[in-house]
Coordinates of N, CA and C in Angstrom, one line a residue:
Q1 N 0.8 -1.2 0.0 CA 0.0 0.0 0.0 C 0.9 1.2 0.0
V2 N 0.6 2.1 -0.9 CA 1.4 3.3 -1.0 C 1.0 4.3 0.1
Q3 N 2.0 4.9 0.7 CA 1.7 5.9 1.8 C 2.7 7.0 1.6
L4 N 2.3 8.2 1.9 CA 3.2 9.4 1.9 C 3.4 9.8 3.4
V5 N 4.7 9.7 3.8 CA 5.0 10.0 5.2 C 5.6 11.4 5.2
E6 N 4.9 12.3 5.9 CA 5.3 13.7 6.0 C 5.9 14.0 7.3
S7 N 6.9 14.9 7.3 CA 7.5 15.3 8.6 C 7.9 16.8 8.5
G8 N 8.0 17.4 9.7 CA 8.2 18.8 9.8 C 7.0 19.5 10.1
G9 N 7.0 20.8 10.0 CA 5.8 21.6 10.4 C 5.8 21.9 11.8
G10 N 4.6 22.3 12.3 CA 4.5 22.7 13.7 C 4.4 24.2 13.9
L11 N 4.9 24.7 15.0 CA 4.9 26.1 15.3 C 6.2 26.7 14.8
V12 N 6.0 27.8 14.0 CA 7.2 28.5 13.4 C 7.0 30.0 13.6
Q13 N 8.1 30.6 14.0 CA 8.0 32.1 14.2 C 8.0 32.8 12.9
A14 N 7.2 33.9 12.9 CA 7.1 34.8 11.7 C 8.5 35.3 11.4
G15 N 8.9 35.2 10.2 CA 10.2 35.6 9.8 C 11.2 34.5 9.7
G16 N 10.8 33.4 10.3 CA 11.7 32.2 10.4 C 11.5 31.3 9.1
S17 N 12.1 30.1 9.3 CA 12.0 29.2 8.2 C 11.3 27.9 8.5
L18 N 10.7 27.3 7.5 CA 10.0 26.1 7.6 C 10.6 25.0 6.8
S19 N 10.8 23.8 7.3 CA 11.3 22.7 6.5 C 10.4 21.5 6.6
L20 N 10.0 21.0 5.5 CA 9.1 19.9 5.4 C 9.7 18.8 4.5
S21 N 9.5 17.6 4.9 CA 9.9 16.4 4.1 C 8.8 15.5 3.9
C22 N 8.9 14.7 2.8 CA 7.9 13.7 2.4 C 8.6 12.6 1.7
V23 N 8.3 11.4 2.1 CA 8.8 10.2 1.5 C 7.7 9.2 1.2
V24 N 7.7 8.6 0.0 CA 6.7 7.6 -0.4 C 7.2 6.3 0.0
T25 N 6.3 5.5 0.6 CA 6.6 4.1 0.9 C 5.6 3.2 0.3
G26 N 6.0 2.0 0.0 CA 5.1 1.0 -0.6 C 5.0 1.0 -2.1
S27 N 5.7 1.9 -2.8 CA 5.6 2.0 -4.2 C 6.8 1.4 -4.9
I28 N 6.6 0.6 -5.9 CA 7.8 0.1 -6.7 C 8.1 0.9 -7.9
F29 N 7.3 2.0 -8.1 CA 7.5 2.9 -9.2 C 8.1 4.2 -8.7
N30 N 8.9 4.8 -9.6 CA 9.4 6.1 -9.3 C 8.3 7.1 -9.6
M31 N 7.9 8.0 -8.7 CA 6.9 9.0 -8.9 C 7.4 10.0 -10.0
D32 N 6.5 10.3 -10.9 CA 6.9 11.3 -11.9 C 7.0 12.7 -11.4
T33 N 6.0 13.1 -10.6 CA 6.0 14.4 -10.0 C 5.6 14.3 -8.5
M34 N 6.3 15.0 -7.7 CA 6.0 15.1 -6.3 C 5.9 16.6 -5.9
G35 N 5.1 16.9 -4.9 CA 5.0 18.3 -4.6 C 4.3 18.6 -3.2
W36 N 4.3 19.8 -2.9 CA 3.6 20.3 -1.6 C 2.5 21.2 -2.0
Y37 N 1.4 21.0 -1.4 CA 0.2 21.9 -1.5 C -0.1 22.3 -0.1
R38 N -0.9 23.4 0.0 CA -1.4 23.8 1.3 C -2.8 24.3 1.3
Q39 N -3.4 24.2 2.4 CA -4.8 24.7 2.5 C -5.0 25.4 3.9
A40 N -5.4 26.7 3.8 CA -5.7 27.5 4.9 C -7.2 27.4 5.2
P41 N -7.6 27.7 6.4 CA -9.0 27.6 6.8 C -9.9 28.5 5.8
A42 N -10.9 27.9 5.3 CA -11.9 28.5 4.5 C -11.3 28.9 3.1
K43 N -10.2 28.3 2.7 CA -9.6 28.5 1.4 C -9.4 27.2 0.7
Q44 N -9.2 27.3 -0.6 CA -9.0 26.2 -1.4 C -7.5 25.7 -1.3
R45 N -7.3 24.4 -1.5 CA -6.0 23.9 -1.6 C -5.2 24.5 -2.7
E46 N -4.0 24.9 -2.5 CA -3.2 25.5 -3.5 C -1.8 24.9 -3.6
L47 N -1.2 25.1 -4.8 CA 0.2 24.6 -5.0 C 1.2 25.5 -4.2
V48 N 2.1 24.8 -3.6 CA 3.3 25.5 -3.0 C 4.4 25.3 -4.0
A49 N 4.8 24.1 -4.3 CA 5.9 23.8 -5.2 C 5.8 22.3 -5.6
E50 N 6.3 22.0 -6.7 CA 6.4 20.6 -7.2 C 7.7 20.4 -8.0
V51 N 8.1 19.1 -8.1 CA 9.3 18.8 -8.7 C 9.2 17.5 -9.4
T52 N 9.7 17.4 -10.6 CA 9.6 16.1 -11.4 C 10.8 15.2 -11.1
S53 N 10.7 14.0 -11.6 CA 11.8 13.0 -11.4 C 13.0 13.5 -12.0
G54 N 12.9 14.3 -13.0 CA 14.1 14.8 -13.7 C 14.7 16.1 -13.1
G55 N 14.0 16.5 -12.0 CA 14.6 17.7 -11.3 C 14.0 19.0 -11.7
A56 N 13.1 19.1 -12.6 CA 12.4 20.3 -13.0 C 11.5 20.7 -11.9
S57 N 11.5 22.0 -11.4 CA 10.7 22.4 -10.3 C 9.8 23.5 -10.8
N58 N 8.7 23.6 -10.1 CA 7.7 24.7 -10.3 C 7.2 25.2 -8.9
V59 N 7.5 26.5 -8.7 CA 7.1 27.1 -7.4 C 6.0 28.1 -7.7
A60 N 5.0 28.1 -6.8 CA 3.9 29.1 -7.0 C 4.4 30.5 -7.1
E61 N 3.8 31.2 -8.0 CA 4.3 32.6 -8.3 C 4.4 33.4 -7.0
S62 N 3.4 33.3 -6.1 CA 3.4 34.1 -4.9 C 4.5 33.7 -3.9
L63 N 5.1 32.6 -4.1 CA 6.1 32.1 -3.2 C 7.5 32.1 -3.8
K64 N 7.7 32.5 -5.0 CA 9.0 32.5 -5.6 C 9.9 33.5 -4.9
G65 N 11.1 33.0 -4.6 CA 12.0 33.7 -3.8 C 12.0 33.3 -2.4
R66 N 11.0 32.7 -1.9 CA 10.9 32.2 -0.5 C 10.9 30.7 -0.4
A67 N 10.4 30.0 -1.4 CA 10.2 28.6 -1.4 C 11.2 27.8 -2.3
T68 N 11.8 26.8 -1.7 CA 12.7 25.9 -2.5 C 12.3 24.5 -2.3
I69 N 12.2 23.7 -3.4 CA 11.9 22.3 -3.3 C 13.0 21.5 -3.9
S70 N 13.3 20.4 -3.3 CA 14.3 19.5 -3.8 C 13.9 18.1 -3.7
R71 N 14.5 17.3 -4.5 CA 14.1 15.9 -4.6 C 15.4 15.0 -4.6
D72 N 15.2 13.9 -3.8 CA 16.2 12.8 -3.9 C 15.9 11.9 -5.0
G73 N 16.6 12.0 -6.1 CA 16.3 11.3 -7.3 C 16.3 9.8 -7.1
A74 N 17.1 9.3 -6.2 CA 17.2 7.9 -6.0 C 16.0 7.3 -5.2
K75 N 15.3 8.2 -4.6 CA 14.2 7.8 -3.7 C 13.0 8.7 -4.1
N76 N 11.8 8.2 -3.7 CA 10.6 9.0 -3.9 C 10.5 9.9 -2.6
A77 N 11.4 10.9 -2.6 CA 11.4 11.8 -1.4 C 11.7 13.2 -1.8
I78 N 11.0 14.1 -1.2 CA 11.2 15.6 -1.4 C 11.3 16.3 -0.1
S79 N 11.9 17.5 -0.3 CA 12.0 18.4 0.8 C 11.6 19.8 0.4
L80 N 11.0 20.6 1.3 CA 10.6 21.9 1.0 C 11.1 22.8 2.1
K81 N 11.7 23.9 1.6 CA 12.1 25.0 2.6 C 11.4 26.3 2.2
L82 N 10.7 26.8 3.2 CA 10.0 28.1 3.0 C 10.6 29.1 4.0
N83 N 11.2 30.2 3.5 CA 11.9 31.2 4.3 C 11.0 32.4 4.5
F84 N 11.4 33.2 5.5 CA 10.7 34.5 5.8 C 9.2 34.3 6.0
L85 N 8.9 33.4 6.9 CA 7.5 33.0 7.0 C 6.6 34.2 7.4
K86 N 5.4 34.2 6.8 CA 4.4 35.2 7.1 C 3.2 34.6 7.8
Y87 N 2.4 35.4 8.4 CA 1.2 34.8 9.1 C 0.3 34.1 8.0
E88 N 0.3 34.6 6.8 CA -0.6 33.9 5.8 C 0.0 32.6 5.3
D89 N 1.1 32.2 5.8 CA 1.7 30.9 5.4 C 1.1 29.8 6.3
A90 N 0.4 30.2 7.3 CA -0.2 29.2 8.2 C -1.3 28.4 7.5
A91 N -1.1 27.1 7.5 CA -2.0 26.2 6.8 C -1.7 24.8 7.1
V92 N -2.5 23.9 6.6 CA -2.1 22.5 6.6 C -1.4 22.2 5.2
Y93 N -0.2 21.7 5.3 CA 0.6 21.4 4.2 C 0.5 19.9 3.8
Y94 N 0.2 19.6 2.5 CA 0.0 18.3 2.1 C 1.0 17.9 1.0
C95 N 1.6 16.7 1.1 CA 2.4 16.2 0.1 C 1.6 15.4 -0.9
K96 N 2.0 15.5 -2.2 CA 1.3 14.9 -3.3 C 2.3 14.1 -4.1
A97 N 1.9 13.0 -4.6 CA 2.8 12.2 -5.4 C 2.0 11.6 -6.6
D98 N 2.5 11.8 -7.8 CA 1.8 11.4 -9.0 C 2.8 10.5 -9.8
P99 N 2.3 9.2 -10.1 CA 3.2 8.3 -10.8 C 3.3 8.7 -12.3
G100 N 2.4 9.6 -12.8 CA 2.4 10.0 -14.1 C 1.2 9.4 -14.9
P101 N 0.9 10.1 -16.0 CA -0.3 9.7 -16.8 C -0.2 8.3 -17.3
W102 N 0.9 7.8 -17.7 CA 1.0 6.5 -18.3 C 0.7 5.4 -17.2
H103 N 1.3 5.6 -16.1 CA 1.0 4.6 -15.0 C -0.4 4.7 -14.6
R104 N -1.0 5.9 -14.5 CA -2.4 6.0 -14.1 C -3.3 5.4 -15.1
A105 N -3.0 5.6 -16.4 CA -3.9 5.1 -17.5 C -3.9 3.6 -17.5
F106 N -2.8 2.9 -17.1 CA -2.7 1.5 -17.2 C -3.0 0.9 -15.8
G107 N -3.4 1.7 -14.9 CA -3.8 1.1 -13.6 C -2.6 0.8 -12.6
Y108 N -1.5 1.4 -12.9 CA -0.3 1.2 -12.1 C -0.1 2.2 -11.0
G109 N -1.2 2.8 -10.6 CA -1.1 3.8 -9.5 C -2.1 4.9 -9.7
E110 N -2.1 5.8 -8.8 CA -3.0 7.0 -8.9 C -2.3 8.2 -8.2
V111 N -3.0 9.3 -8.1 CA -2.4 10.4 -7.4 C -2.6 10.2 -5.9
Y112 N -1.5 10.3 -5.2 CA -1.5 10.0 -3.8 C -1.3 11.3 -3.0
W113 N -2.0 11.4 -1.8 CA -1.9 12.5 -0.9 C -1.5 12.1 0.5
G114 N -0.7 12.9 1.1 CA -0.4 12.6 2.5 C -1.5 13.1 3.4
K115 N -1.4 12.8 4.7 CA -2.5 13.2 5.6 C -2.4 14.7 6.0
G116 N -1.3 15.3 5.7 CA -1.2 16.8 6.0 C -0.5 17.0 7.3
T117 N 0.3 18.1 7.3 CA 1.0 18.5 8.5 C 0.6 20.0 8.8
L118 N 0.3 20.3 10.0 CA -0.2 21.7 10.3 C 1.0 22.6 10.6
V119 N 1.0 23.7 10.0 CA 2.0 24.8 10.2 C 1.3 26.0 10.8
T120 N 1.7 26.4 11.9 CA 1.2 27.6 12.6 C 2.3 28.6 12.7
V121 N 2.0 29.8 12.4 CA 3.0 30.9 12.4 C 2.7 31.8 13.6
S122 N 3.7 32.0 14.5 CA 3.6 32.8 15.7 C 4.3 34.1 15.6
S123 N 4.0 35.0 16.5 CA 4.7 36.3 16.5 C 6.0 36.2 17.3

């Protein structure tokens, strides 16, 4: 059974840095794309950043300059660092893993989500 194990988060001071990690367990395939999303209360889930197995990354426009995503190519594992935290960064952060359209089309997986980790920003 594929699971996404998230770590990091918790209480972070405004102006400080946040580090999150996510690793996929139970999959025999390399995930095509992995990323972090977040959802604040009463708001829709939004992309933070994502990275492909080839190392190409995409960071949300509003977070460019503050967010960095990296991937361990040998493993289905990613890390996110978010600097200069603001109060509006408080949210539940979710890890997402996608084996890619080919795998999904032939039934070799689906889009997977972690359970989420809460990030609270304090003064």
